């Protein structure tokens, strides 16, 4: 097991010579455009050998934290022809506009790139204000699909400019493109379809409108949706269906369908001729109450195929789940989905630490059963048939999609062991990988009054733990114990070829796997 420390310098490498496409990869947040977090090609991890997982290496970087922000979810790119041979690289974006490319096998740094400030607006000193708006890179990058003669990493810097970097060297191919109309807008995971990069902004930081943003890589034109919406802060960014439809959820804000203002809703957009057009939307019937109680729709919906069309699952802080048909998200009245679950979690109506956050996972077992998994905070409000003790901090839940004569439901299947601030899970060959991030997510300080500062939240957080679970039962197969030294904030995991990779708040990149 190797332990590596890096400095500021990155190694020089030869030019790209073309990439192999045979090995497993993790090319975007939550694995694919549909954000299902299902690593379909994995064969090394199994339910039987997950107990043998070990810490293979850890790499200490010089990334500077920005408030609660440190790393985003890694990318894994295979068959990269470097000066040191063909490598599989983990590419990890850091909060201070840094990208690190790491040899997945050896844990050594291949290249490091700092994204230079491109905006004509001055760069602010410090880390930003509060735990919401930080002067940080907050969007998981995306990589050109496998099979291209030359592959690039697309990364959105904190100044709102999109950079195009050679996977092999980290060198920039072209000048950066202004994607977001202001600096320090809180954007989330980049998605790539038909040579267009998409993202969504979160919480109106520094006056940047909450919207769906896009860059056409062919003509370098940037465009966005209108009008501004409530916060769009699913951590995986927008999901894209198999027909190209773009989906996201919105949080608190104005609700006026006639004016196109659709807070606390699931929205669907089409993209054509560098124009984004609202296609459909679903709004819960209790949206006014959800907005009043700050129970945002705050997750990236997951999309999966079913009987010739796409289905979606969405949720939010309320702790209720919605199954939607891509052909009509909410029916004629935009308020009637295929299925609306009972309250699954957050019976305390807690806008801070309970309910569903982030994004989902979905997979199909060999018997044809469609599964949907979600991270939750706090205890359950309904009974699940398989559980592993109380979950005061939350954990991961699994549903089965059931269809009785066209009446579809998300049927509870299992609840994992207790996890402190579970990150969105990943599924690989019948194994679920879940990070208990250890992050203290409280916002209101009921003892001293006011809000917790981000420094308070860092102080109250605890080291993360990685778990492997049986995807069919939720049974714990492996725990990393005390091997991780720090917590995580929306870092996420990437899984490929018997490796699980993620970064922690203290600037360390970890790789767990099978020897």
Short mmCIF file of C-alpha atoms in Angstrom, two decimals:
data_model
loop_
_atom_site.label_atom_id
_atom_site.label_comp_id
_atom_site.label_asym_id
_atom_site.label_seq_id
_atom_site.Cartn_x
_atom_site.Cartn_y
_atom_site.Cartn_z
CA UNK A 1 0.00 0.00 0.00
CA UNK A 2 1.57 3.31 -1.08
CA UNK A 3 1.30 6.69 0.58
CA UNK A 4 2.25 9.61 -1.62
CA UNK A 5 2.66 13.34 -0.94
CA UNK A 6 2.79 15.84 -3.79
CA UNK A 7 4.12 19.36 -4.19
CA UNK A 8 3.20 22.08 -6.64
CA UNK A 9 4.96 20.78 -9.73
CA UNK A 10 3.34 18.45 -12.26
CA UNK A 11 5.20 16.16 -14.65
CA UNK A 12 5.42 16.89 -18.37
CA UNK A 13 3.98 14.30 -20.75
CA UNK A 14 3.85 13.50 -24.44
CA UNK A 15 0.97 14.61 -26.65
CA UNK A 16 -2.19 12.55 -26.96
CA UNK A 17 -1.91 9.55 -29.26
CA UNK A 18 -5.46 8.23 -29.02
CA UNK A 19 -7.22 6.38 -26.23
CA UNK A 20 -8.23 2.79 -25.60
CA UNK A 21 -11.94 2.28 -24.89
CA UNK A 22 -11.97 -1.27 -23.51
CA UNK A 23 -11.48 -0.64 -19.78
CA UNK A 24 -14.02 0.63 -17.28
CA UNK A 25 -14.41 4.37 -16.76
CA UNK A 26 -16.35 6.91 -14.70
CA UNK A 27 -16.68 9.78 -17.20
CA UNK A 28 -19.15 12.12 -15.48
CA UNK A 29 -20.94 12.74 -12.19
CA UNK A 30 -23.07 9.75 -11.14
CA UNK A 31 -21.50 7.74 -14.00
CA UNK A 32 -23.71 8.66 -16.96
CA UNK A 33 -25.98 11.28 -18.50
CA UNK A 34 -29.00 9.75 -16.75
CA UNK A 35 -27.26 10.06 -13.36
CA UNK A 36 -28.02 6.47 -12.33
CA UNK A 37 -24.64 5.81 -10.58
CA UNK A 38 -24.65 2.23 -11.89
CA UNK A 39 -21.23 0.96 -12.97
CA UNK A 40 -22.41 -1.70 -15.40
CA UNK A 41 -19.00 -3.07 -16.44
CA UNK A 42 -17.64 -3.92 -12.99
CA UNK A 43 -16.56 -7.56 -12.53
CA UNK A 44 -13.81 -7.41 -9.89
CA UNK A 45 -16.01 -6.43 -6.95
CA UNK A 46 -18.51 -9.08 -5.89
CA UNK A 47 -20.76 -9.64 -2.91
CA UNK A 48 -18.43 -12.48 -1.88
CA UNK A 49 -15.11 -10.63 -2.02
CA UNK A 50 -16.17 -7.15 -0.86
CA UNK A 51 -15.00 -8.11 2.64
CA UNK A 52 -11.43 -8.13 1.28
CA UNK A 53 -11.43 -4.46 0.24
CA UNK A 54 -8.37 -2.55 1.47
CA UNK A 55 -6.98 0.96 1.42
CA UNK A 56 -4.67 0.74 -1.60
CA UNK A 57 -3.25 4.27 -1.51
CA UNK A 58 -3.88 7.81 -0.41
CA UNK A 59 -2.50 10.99 -1.91
CA UNK A 60 -2.13 14.25 -0.02
CA UNK A 61 -2.62 17.27 -2.29
CA UNK A 62 -2.10 21.01 -1.91
CA UNK A 63 -5.72 21.89 -2.67
CA UNK A 64 -6.95 24.83 -0.60
CA UNK A 65 -10.42 24.51 0.87
CA UNK A 66 -13.03 27.21 0.29
CA UNK A 67 -15.49 27.23 3.16
CA UNK A 68 -17.03 23.73 3.22
CA UNK A 69 -15.80 22.99 -0.31
CA UNK A 70 -12.83 20.75 -1.05
CA UNK A 71 -13.13 18.07 -3.77
CA UNK A 72 -15.81 17.07 -6.25
CA UNK A 73 -16.61 13.56 -7.42
CA UNK A 74 -13.66 12.08 -9.36
CA UNK A 75 -13.64 11.05 -13.00
CA UNK A 76 -11.88 7.83 -14.09
CA UNK A 77 -10.46 7.73 -17.63
CA UNK A 78 -8.85 4.57 -19.04
CA UNK A 79 -6.28 3.92 -21.75
CA UNK A 80 -4.50 7.29 -21.50
CA UNK A 81 -1.24 7.15 -23.47
CA UNK A 82 1.20 9.09 -21.29
CA UNK A 83 4.99 9.44 -21.41
CA UNK A 84 5.13 6.79 -18.69
CA UNK A 85 2.95 4.33 -20.61
CA UNK A 86 -0.76 3.63 -20.86
CA UNK A 87 -2.51 4.68 -17.64
CA UNK A 88 -5.95 4.80 -16.09
CA UNK A 89 -6.28 8.24 -14.53
CA UNK A 90 -8.47 9.55 -11.75
CA UNK A 91 -9.12 13.25 -12.41
CA UNK A 92 -10.24 15.13 -9.33
CA UNK A 93 -11.34 18.77 -9.24
CA UNK A 94 -10.47 20.79 -6.16
CA UNK A 95 -12.22 23.82 -4.69
CA UNK A 96 -9.38 26.27 -5.38
CA UNK A 97 -9.62 25.74 -9.16
CA UNK A 98 -7.16 22.85 -9.20
CA UNK A 99 -7.33 19.62 -11.20
CA UNK A 100 -5.29 16.56 -10.26
CA UNK A 101 -4.72 13.58 -12.57
CA UNK A 102 -3.61 10.53 -10.61
CA UNK A 103 -2.41 7.11 -11.76
CA UNK A 104 -5.16 4.85 -10.41
CA UNK A 105 -2.84 1.88 -9.95
CA UNK A 106 0.13 3.59 -8.33
CA UNK A 107 -1.49 6.55 -6.61
CA UNK A 108 1.11 8.91 -8.12
CA UNK A 109 0.47 12.33 -9.62
CA UNK A 110 0.61 12.41 -13.43
CA UNK A 111 -0.32 16.06 -13.88
CA UNK A 112 -1.73 18.99 -11.96
CA UNK A 113 -3.43 22.06 -13.41
CA UNK A 114 -4.53 25.32 -11.86
CA UNK A 115 -7.33 27.03 -13.82
CA UNK A 116 -6.27 30.64 -14.25
CA UNK A 117 -8.68 33.48 -13.56
CA UNK A 118 -10.29 34.55 -16.86
CA UNK A 119 -12.99 37.02 -15.82
CA UNK A 120 -12.52 40.78 -16.11
CA UNK A 121 -14.04 41.04 -12.65
CA UNK A 122 -11.45 41.02 -9.84
CA UNK A 123 -10.81 37.86 -7.88
CA UNK A 124 -11.99 38.19 -4.29
CA UNK A 125 -9.71 37.38 -1.37
CA UNK A 126 -10.82 34.83 1.17
CA UNK A 127 -13.13 31.86 0.99
CA UNK A 128 -16.52 33.51 0.58
CA UNK A 129 -19.38 34.07 2.98
CA UNK A 130 -21.20 31.46 5.02
CA UNK A 131 -21.51 27.77 4.24
CA UNK A 132 -23.64 28.29 1.11
CA UNK A 133 -21.78 30.75 -1.13
CA UNK A 134 -18.04 30.12 -1.32
CA UNK A 135 -15.42 31.36 -3.74
CA UNK A 136 -14.98 27.81 -4.99
CA UNK A 137 -15.08 25.46 -7.93
CA UNK A 138 -18.26 23.50 -7.19
CA UNK A 139 -19.08 21.59 -10.41
CA UNK A 140 -17.90 18.04 -11.09
CA UNK A 141 -16.11 18.05 -14.51
CA UNK A 142 -16.97 15.80 -17.45
CA UNK A 143 -14.79 14.04 -20.03
CA UNK A 144 -15.15 13.47 -23.77
CA UNK A 145 -16.79 10.06 -24.42
CA UNK A 146 -14.55 7.03 -24.93
CA UNK A 147 -13.63 6.28 -28.52
CA UNK A 148 -12.56 9.78 -29.53
CA UNK A 149 -9.10 10.11 -31.09
CA UNK A 150 -8.27 12.79 -28.52
CA UNK A 151 -10.10 13.24 -25.24
CA UNK A 152 -10.64 16.32 -23.14
CA UNK A 153 -11.72 17.19 -19.62
CA UNK A 154 -14.22 20.06 -19.38
CA UNK A 155 -13.99 21.94 -16.09
CA UNK A 156 -15.95 24.99 -14.90
CA UNK A 157 -13.78 27.34 -12.83
CA UNK A 158 -15.02 29.53 -10.00
CA UNK A 159 -15.04 32.58 -12.29
CA UNK A 160 -17.71 30.99 -14.51
CA UNK A 161 -15.41 30.08 -17.41
CA UNK A 162 -15.39 26.61 -18.99
CA UNK A 163 -11.94 25.14 -19.66
CA UNK A 164 -10.99 22.40 -22.14
CA UNK A 165 -7.99 20.35 -20.99
CA UNK A 166 -6.11 17.54 -22.72
CA UNK A 167 -6.60 14.35 -20.68
CA UNK A 168 -2.97 13.36 -21.26
CA UNK A 169 -1.18 16.55 -20.27
CA UNK A 170 -3.67 18.88 -18.60
CA UNK A 171 -2.78 21.51 -21.21
CA UNK A 172 -5.63 23.72 -22.41
CA UNK A 173 -6.76 23.18 -26.00
CA UNK A 174 -8.53 26.51 -26.51
CA UNK A 175 -9.17 29.73 -24.58
CA UNK A 176 -11.82 29.25 -21.86
CA UNK A 177 -15.45 30.10 -22.62
CA UNK A 178 -17.63 32.22 -20.37
CA UNK A 179 -20.42 29.81 -19.36
CA UNK A 180 -21.90 31.49 -16.27
CA UNK A 181 -22.70 35.23 -16.40
CA UNK A 182 -20.84 36.09 -13.20
CA UNK A 183 -18.13 34.95 -10.83
CA UNK A 184 -18.60 32.53 -7.94
CA UNK A 185 -22.00 31.33 -9.07
CA UNK A 186 -22.62 27.98 -7.40
CA UNK A 187 -22.85 25.54 -10.32
CA UNK A 188 -23.17 21.76 -10.02
CA UNK A 189 -22.15 18.67 -12.00
CA UNK A 190 -21.40 19.16 -15.69
CA UNK A 191 -23.21 16.93 -18.18
CA UNK A 192 -22.26 16.40 -21.83
CA UNK A 193 -24.56 15.39 -24.70
CA UNK A 194 -24.29 15.98 -28.46
CA UNK A 195 -21.15 18.09 -27.93
CA UNK A 196 -22.94 20.48 -25.59
CA UNK A 197 -21.90 20.89 -21.95
CA UNK A 198 -24.68 21.63 -19.42
CA UNK A 199 -24.75 22.71 -15.80
CA UNK A 200 -27.22 24.33 -13.37
CA UNK A 201 -26.58 27.04 -10.81
CA UNK A 202 -27.62 26.71 -7.23
CA UNK A 203 -28.37 29.39 -4.72
CA UNK A 204 -28.16 32.78 -6.40
CA UNK A 205 -24.60 33.25 -5.15
CA UNK A 206 -23.03 36.60 -6.06
CA UNK A 207 -26.19 37.50 -7.98
CA UNK A 208 -25.81 34.74 -10.58
CA UNK A 209 -29.32 33.69 -11.70
CA UNK A 210 -30.44 30.15 -10.92
CA UNK A 211 -30.77 28.63 -14.38
CA UNK A 212 -29.77 25.85 -16.74
CA UNK A 213 -26.58 26.85 -18.57
CA UNK A 214 -25.02 25.38 -21.69
CA UNK A 215 -22.01 25.74 -24.00
CA UNK A 216 -22.04 24.42 -27.57
CA UNK A 217 -18.49 23.11 -28.00
CA UNK A 218 -18.76 23.23 -31.80
CA UNK A 219 -19.39 26.96 -32.13
CA UNK A 220 -18.30 27.97 -28.56
CA UNK A 221 -21.64 29.68 -27.96
CA UNK A 222 -23.02 29.91 -24.42
CA UNK A 223 -26.76 30.00 -23.76
CA UNK A 224 -29.13 29.55 -20.82
CA UNK A 225 -32.73 29.04 -19.75
CA UNK A 226 -35.03 31.87 -18.75
CA UNK A 227 -36.56 33.13 -16.48
CA UNK A 228 -34.47 32.50 -13.33
CA UNK A 229 -35.81 29.81 -11.02
CA UNK A 230 -35.62 28.77 -7.39
CA UNK A 231 -32.28 27.21 -6.46
CA UNK A 232 -31.20 24.31 -8.70
CA UNK A 233 -28.82 22.39 -6.47
CA UNK A 234 -28.91 18.67 -7.14
CA UNK A 235 -25.22 17.88 -6.66
CA UNK A 236 -24.95 15.80 -9.87
CA UNK A 237 -26.24 18.72 -11.92
CA UNK A 238 -28.86 18.21 -14.64
CA UNK A 239 -29.82 14.70 -15.78
CA UNK A 240 -30.31 13.97 -19.49
CA UNK A 241 -32.79 11.38 -20.72
CA UNK A 242 -32.23 8.89 -23.50
CA UNK A 243 -34.12 11.21 -25.90
CA UNK A 244 -31.98 14.23 -24.97
CA UNK A 245 -34.47 15.86 -22.60
CA UNK A 246 -32.76 17.73 -19.75
CA UNK A 247 -34.16 17.43 -16.22
CA UNK A 248 -33.57 19.24 -12.94
CA UNK A 249 -35.39 20.13 -9.72
CA UNK A 250 -35.92 23.61 -8.30
CA UNK A 251 -36.04 24.85 -4.73
CA UNK A 252 -37.60 27.85 -3.00
CA UNK A 253 -38.66 30.83 -5.09
CA UNK A 254 -41.50 32.43 -6.98
CA UNK A 255 -44.23 30.20 -8.42
CA UNK A 256 -46.01 31.63 -11.44
CA UNK A 257 -46.49 29.07 -14.26
CA UNK A 258 -47.81 31.73 -16.67
CA UNK A 259 -44.51 33.59 -16.29
CA UNK A 260 -42.44 30.40 -16.41
CA UNK A 261 -41.37 30.69 -12.76
CA UNK A 262 -41.61 27.17 -11.35
CA UNK A 263 -40.12 26.89 -7.89
CA UNK A 264 -40.31 23.59 -5.97
CA UNK A 265 -40.81 21.59 -9.17
CA UNK A 266 -39.25 19.08 -11.54
CA UNK A 267 -38.60 20.69 -14.93
CA UNK A 268 -37.85 19.24 -18.37
CA UNK A 269 -36.10 21.20 -21.14
CA UNK A 270 -35.23 20.60 -24.75
CA UNK A 271 -32.06 21.91 -26.37
CA UNK A 272 -32.02 22.88 -30.05
CA UNK A 273 -30.17 25.49 -32.11
CA UNK A 274 -28.47 26.85 -28.99
CA UNK A 275 -31.82 27.51 -27.34
CA UNK A 276 -33.25 25.92 -24.19
CA UNK A 277 -37.05 25.53 -24.13
CA UNK A 278 -39.31 24.39 -21.30
CA UNK A 279 -40.94 21.12 -22.36
CA UNK A 280 -42.84 19.98 -19.27
CA UNK A 281 -42.89 20.21 -15.49
CA UNK A 282 -44.26 18.55 -12.36
CA UNK A 283 -45.17 20.50 -9.24
CA UNK A 284 -46.22 18.76 -5.99
CA UNK A 285 -49.71 19.69 -4.85
CA UNK A 286 -48.30 20.94 -1.53
CA UNK A 287 -45.61 23.11 -3.17
CA UNK A 288 -46.66 26.26 -1.28
CA UNK A 289 -46.26 24.49 2.05
CA UNK A 290 -42.92 22.98 0.97
CA UNK A 291 -41.65 26.43 0.05
CA UNK A 292 -42.88 27.94 3.29
CA UNK A 293 -41.09 25.25 5.34
CA UNK A 294 -37.89 25.42 3.24
CA UNK A 295 -38.32 21.80 2.13
CA UNK A 296 -36.66 22.28 -1.23
CA UNK A 297 -36.72 19.89 -4.14
CA UNK A 298 -32.94 19.70 -3.97
CA UNK A 299 -31.79 16.50 -5.69
CA UNK A 300 -30.74 15.57 -9.21
CA UNK A 301 -33.50 13.29 -10.56
CA UNK A 302 -32.49 9.87 -11.87
CA UNK A 303 -33.67 8.69 -15.32
CA UNK A 304 -34.01 5.07 -16.47
CA UNK A 305 -35.69 3.21 -19.37
CA UNK A 306 -38.94 1.32 -18.83
CA UNK A 307 -41.20 -0.23 -21.49
CA UNK A 308 -40.07 2.02 -24.29
CA UNK A 309 -39.91 5.34 -22.47
CA UNK A 310 -37.93 7.03 -19.71
CA UNK A 311 -39.11 7.13 -16.11
CA UNK A 312 -37.77 9.55 -13.51
CA UNK A 313 -37.55 9.56 -9.73
CA UNK A 314 -37.24 12.80 -7.80
CA UNK A 315 -37.37 13.87 -4.16
CA UNK A 316 -36.12 16.50 -1.75
CA UNK A 317 -35.93 17.60 1.85
CA UNK A 318 -39.56 16.65 2.46
CA UNK A 319 -38.62 12.96 2.31
CA UNK A 320 -41.27 11.96 -0.22
CA UNK A 321 -40.55 10.33 -3.63
CA UNK A 322 -42.10 10.95 -7.03
CA UNK A 323 -42.15 8.51 -9.96
CA UNK A 324 -42.72 10.36 -13.24
CA UNK A 325 -43.29 9.40 -16.87
CA UNK A 326 -41.06 11.31 -19.30
CA UNK A 327 -44.01 11.57 -21.70
CA UNK A 328 -45.96 13.61 -19.16
CA UNK A 329 -44.23 14.40 -15.87
CA UNK A 330 -47.29 15.50 -13.96
CA UNK A 331 -50.23 14.76 -16.21
CA UNK A 332 -52.56 17.35 -17.67
CA UNK A 333 -52.57 19.44 -14.49
CA UNK A 334 -48.77 19.11 -13.97
CA UNK A 335 -49.50 17.82 -10.46
CA UNK A 336 -50.27 14.12 -10.99
CA UNK A 337 -47.20 11.88 -11.30
CA UNK A 338 -47.29 8.13 -11.86
CA UNK A 339 -46.70 7.65 -8.15
CA UNK A 340 -46.36 9.87 -5.09
CA UNK A 341 -45.04 8.04 -2.06
CA UNK A 342 -46.13 8.48 1.51
CA UNK A 343 -43.73 10.40 3.72
CA UNK A 344 -40.69 8.08 3.85
CA UNK A 345 -38.44 10.21 6.05
CA UNK A 346 -38.28 13.58 7.78
CA UNK A 347 -41.38 13.28 9.93
CA UNK A 348 -39.80 16.07 12.00
CA UNK A 349 -40.18 18.52 9.09
CA UNK A 350 -36.49 19.34 9.46
CA UNK A 351 -35.13 21.55 6.67
CA UNK A 352 -31.50 21.01 7.69
CA UNK A 353 -30.41 17.44 8.32
CA UNK A 354 -33.25 15.14 7.22
CA UNK A 355 -34.98 14.12 4.00
CA UNK A 356 -33.20 13.39 0.71
CA UNK A 357 -30.24 15.36 -0.62
CA UNK A 358 -27.86 15.16 -3.58
CA UNK A 359 -28.77 12.48 -6.11
CA UNK A 360 -29.86 8.85 -6.51
CA UNK A 361 -28.76 5.50 -7.90
CA UNK A 362 -30.77 3.05 -10.00
CA UNK A 363 -29.94 -0.40 -11.35
CA UNK A 364 -31.62 -3.48 -12.77
CA UNK A 365 -30.94 -6.90 -11.27
CA UNK A 366 -30.64 -10.09 -13.33
CA UNK A 367 -34.27 -10.99 -12.66
CA UNK A 368 -35.39 -7.73 -14.30
CA UNK A 369 -36.21 -5.88 -11.08
CA UNK A 370 -35.63 -2.14 -11.27
CA UNK A 371 -34.15 -0.69 -8.07
CA UNK A 372 -33.90 2.93 -6.91
CA UNK A 373 -31.59 3.94 -4.06
CA UNK A 374 -31.38 7.23 -2.19
CA UNK A 375 -29.39 8.77 0.67
CA UNK A 376 -31.50 10.01 3.57
CA UNK A 377 -30.93 12.01 6.70
CA UNK A 378 -32.51 11.01 9.98
CA UNK A 379 -34.85 8.11 10.84
CA UNK A 380 -37.57 6.65 8.64
CA UNK A 381 -41.21 7.61 8.82
CA UNK A 382 -42.43 4.27 7.41
CA UNK A 383 -41.45 0.65 7.95
CA UNK A 384 -39.01 -1.08 5.60
CA UNK A 385 -39.04 -4.91 5.52
CA UNK A 386 -35.25 -5.20 6.01
CA UNK A 387 -33.35 -2.92 8.41
CA UNK A 388 -30.12 -3.00 10.40
CA UNK A 389 -30.91 -1.03 13.52
CA UNK A 390 -31.93 2.57 14.29
CA UNK A 391 -30.75 5.30 11.93
CA UNK A 392 -30.74 8.55 13.90
CA UNK A 393 -28.31 10.01 11.36
CA UNK A 394 -29.85 8.38 8.27
CA UNK A 395 -28.28 6.08 5.71
CA UNK A 396 -29.23 4.59 2.34
CA UNK A 397 -32.66 3.27 1.38
CA UNK A 398 -33.63 0.98 -1.50
CA UNK A 399 -36.93 0.68 -3.36
CA UNK A 400 -38.15 -1.80 -5.94
CA UNK A 401 -40.24 -0.58 -8.83
CA UNK A 402 -43.44 -2.65 -8.90
CA UNK A 403 -46.00 -2.64 -11.70
CA UNK A 404 -49.42 -4.20 -11.07
CA UNK A 405 -51.39 -3.86 -14.26
CA UNK A 406 -49.93 -0.44 -15.04
CA UNK A 407 -50.20 0.83 -11.47
CA UNK A 408 -46.58 1.53 -10.57
CA UNK A 409 -45.14 2.08 -7.12
CA UNK A 410 -41.79 2.43 -5.40
CA UNK A 411 -41.97 -0.39 -2.86
CA UNK A 412 -39.66 -0.20 0.20
CA UNK A 413 -37.02 -2.96 0.18
CA UNK A 414 -34.23 -2.23 2.67
CA UNK A 415 -32.67 0.39 4.91
CA UNK A 416 -28.90 0.34 5.52
CA UNK A 417 -27.08 0.69 8.80
CA UNK A 418 -26.83 4.18 10.34
CA UNK A 419 -24.59 6.61 8.44
CA UNK A 420 -23.62 10.16 9.28
CA UNK A 421 -24.55 12.28 6.23
CA UNK A 422 -24.65 9.56 3.58
CA UNK A 423 -23.42 10.61 0.15
CA UNK A 424 -25.32 9.36 -2.93
CA UNK A 425 -24.65 5.61 -3.34
CA UNK A 426 -23.01 3.81 -6.27
CA UNK A 427 -23.95 0.33 -7.55
CA UNK A 428 -21.40 -2.05 -9.11
CA UNK A 429 -21.94 -5.78 -9.77
CA UNK A 430 -24.44 -6.30 -6.96
CA UNK A 431 -22.47 -4.19 -4.46
CA UNK A 432 -23.51 -0.76 -3.19
CA UNK A 433 -20.74 1.64 -2.19
CA UNK A 434 -21.81 4.35 0.22
CA UNK A 435 -19.84 7.05 1.98
CA UNK A 436 -20.90 8.18 5.41
CA UNK A 437 -19.49 11.66 4.82
CA UNK A 438 -19.30 12.57 8.51
CA UNK A 439 -20.34 16.13 7.70
CA UNK A 440 -22.25 18.11 10.32
CA UNK A 441 -25.11 19.57 8.27
CA UNK A 442 -26.91 21.59 10.95
CA UNK A 443 -27.71 25.17 9.97
CA UNK A 444 -29.66 26.82 12.79
CA UNK A 445 -27.85 27.05 16.13
CA UNK A 446 -30.71 26.50 18.56
CA UNK A 447 -28.46 26.90 21.61
CA UNK A 448 -26.66 30.15 20.85
CA UNK A 449 -29.03 31.52 18.22
CA UNK A 450 -28.33 32.42 14.61
CA UNK A 451 -26.73 30.12 12.08
CA UNK A 452 -23.71 27.89 12.37
CA UNK A 453 -20.74 29.27 10.49
CA UNK A 454 -18.91 27.02 8.07
CA UNK A 455 -16.08 26.95 10.62
CA UNK A 456 -18.54 25.61 13.21
CA UNK A 457 -19.71 22.93 10.78
CA UNK A 458 -16.14 21.86 10.06
CA UNK A 459 -15.45 21.66 13.79
CA UNK A 460 -18.51 19.49 14.45
CA UNK A 461 -17.88 17.09 11.54
CA UNK A 462 -16.27 13.66 12.00
CA UNK A 463 -14.11 11.46 9.73
CA UNK A 464 -15.89 9.71 6.88
CA UNK A 465 -16.36 5.97 6.46
CA UNK A 466 -16.72 3.92 3.30
CA UNK A 467 -19.18 1.02 3.30
CA UNK A 468 -19.86 -1.78 0.86
CA UNK A 469 -23.39 -3.25 1.04
CA UNK A 470 -25.20 -6.12 -0.62
CA UNK A 471 -27.34 -4.36 -3.23
CA UNK A 472 -30.19 -6.84 -2.82
CA UNK A 473 -30.39 -6.80 0.97
CA UNK A 474 -28.47 -3.79 2.28
CA UNK A 475 -26.32 -6.03 4.46
CA UNK A 476 -22.96 -4.54 5.39
CA UNK A 477 -20.10 -6.32 3.61
CA UNK A 478 -17.23 -3.96 4.42
CA UNK A 479 -16.40 -0.85 6.45
CA UNK A 480 -13.26 1.28 6.20
CA UNK A 481 -13.31 1.86 9.94
CA UNK A 482 -10.95 4.60 11.06
CA UNK A 483 -8.78 4.77 7.93
CA UNK A 484 -10.15 8.08 6.59
CA UNK A 485 -8.81 11.13 8.40
CA UNK A 486 -11.38 13.79 7.49
CA UNK A 487 -14.99 14.37 6.48
CA UNK A 488 -16.49 15.03 3.03
CA UNK A 489 -18.75 17.72 1.64
CA UNK A 490 -20.53 16.63 -1.55
CA UNK A 491 -17.40 14.81 -2.69
CA UNK A 492 -18.98 11.62 -4.05
CA UNK A 493 -17.30 8.38 -5.14
CA UNK A 494 -16.20 7.01 -8.50
CA UNK A 495 -15.97 3.24 -9.09
CA UNK A 496 -14.19 1.38 -11.90
CA UNK A 497 -12.08 -1.75 -12.35
CA UNK A 498 -11.98 -2.79 -8.71
CA UNK A 499 -11.24 0.70 -7.38
CA UNK A 500 -13.30 3.16 -5.30
CA UNK A 501 -11.90 6.71 -5.38
CA UNK A 502 -12.91 9.92 -3.57
CA UNK A 503 -11.43 12.99 -1.94
CA UNK A 504 -11.81 14.33 1.60
CA UNK A 505 -11.93 17.82 3.10
CA UNK A 506 -8.29 17.79 4.22
CA UNK A 507 -7.02 17.51 0.63
CA UNK A 508 -6.46 13.76 0.58
CA UNK A 509 -7.51 11.53 -2.33
CA UNK A 510 -8.27 7.93 -1.31
CA UNK A 511 -8.35 4.70 -3.29
CA UNK A 512 -9.93 1.57 -1.79
CA UNK A 513 -10.14 -1.69 -3.67
CA UNK A 514 -8.97 -5.26 -4.12
CA UNK A 515 -5.28 -6.11 -4.28
#
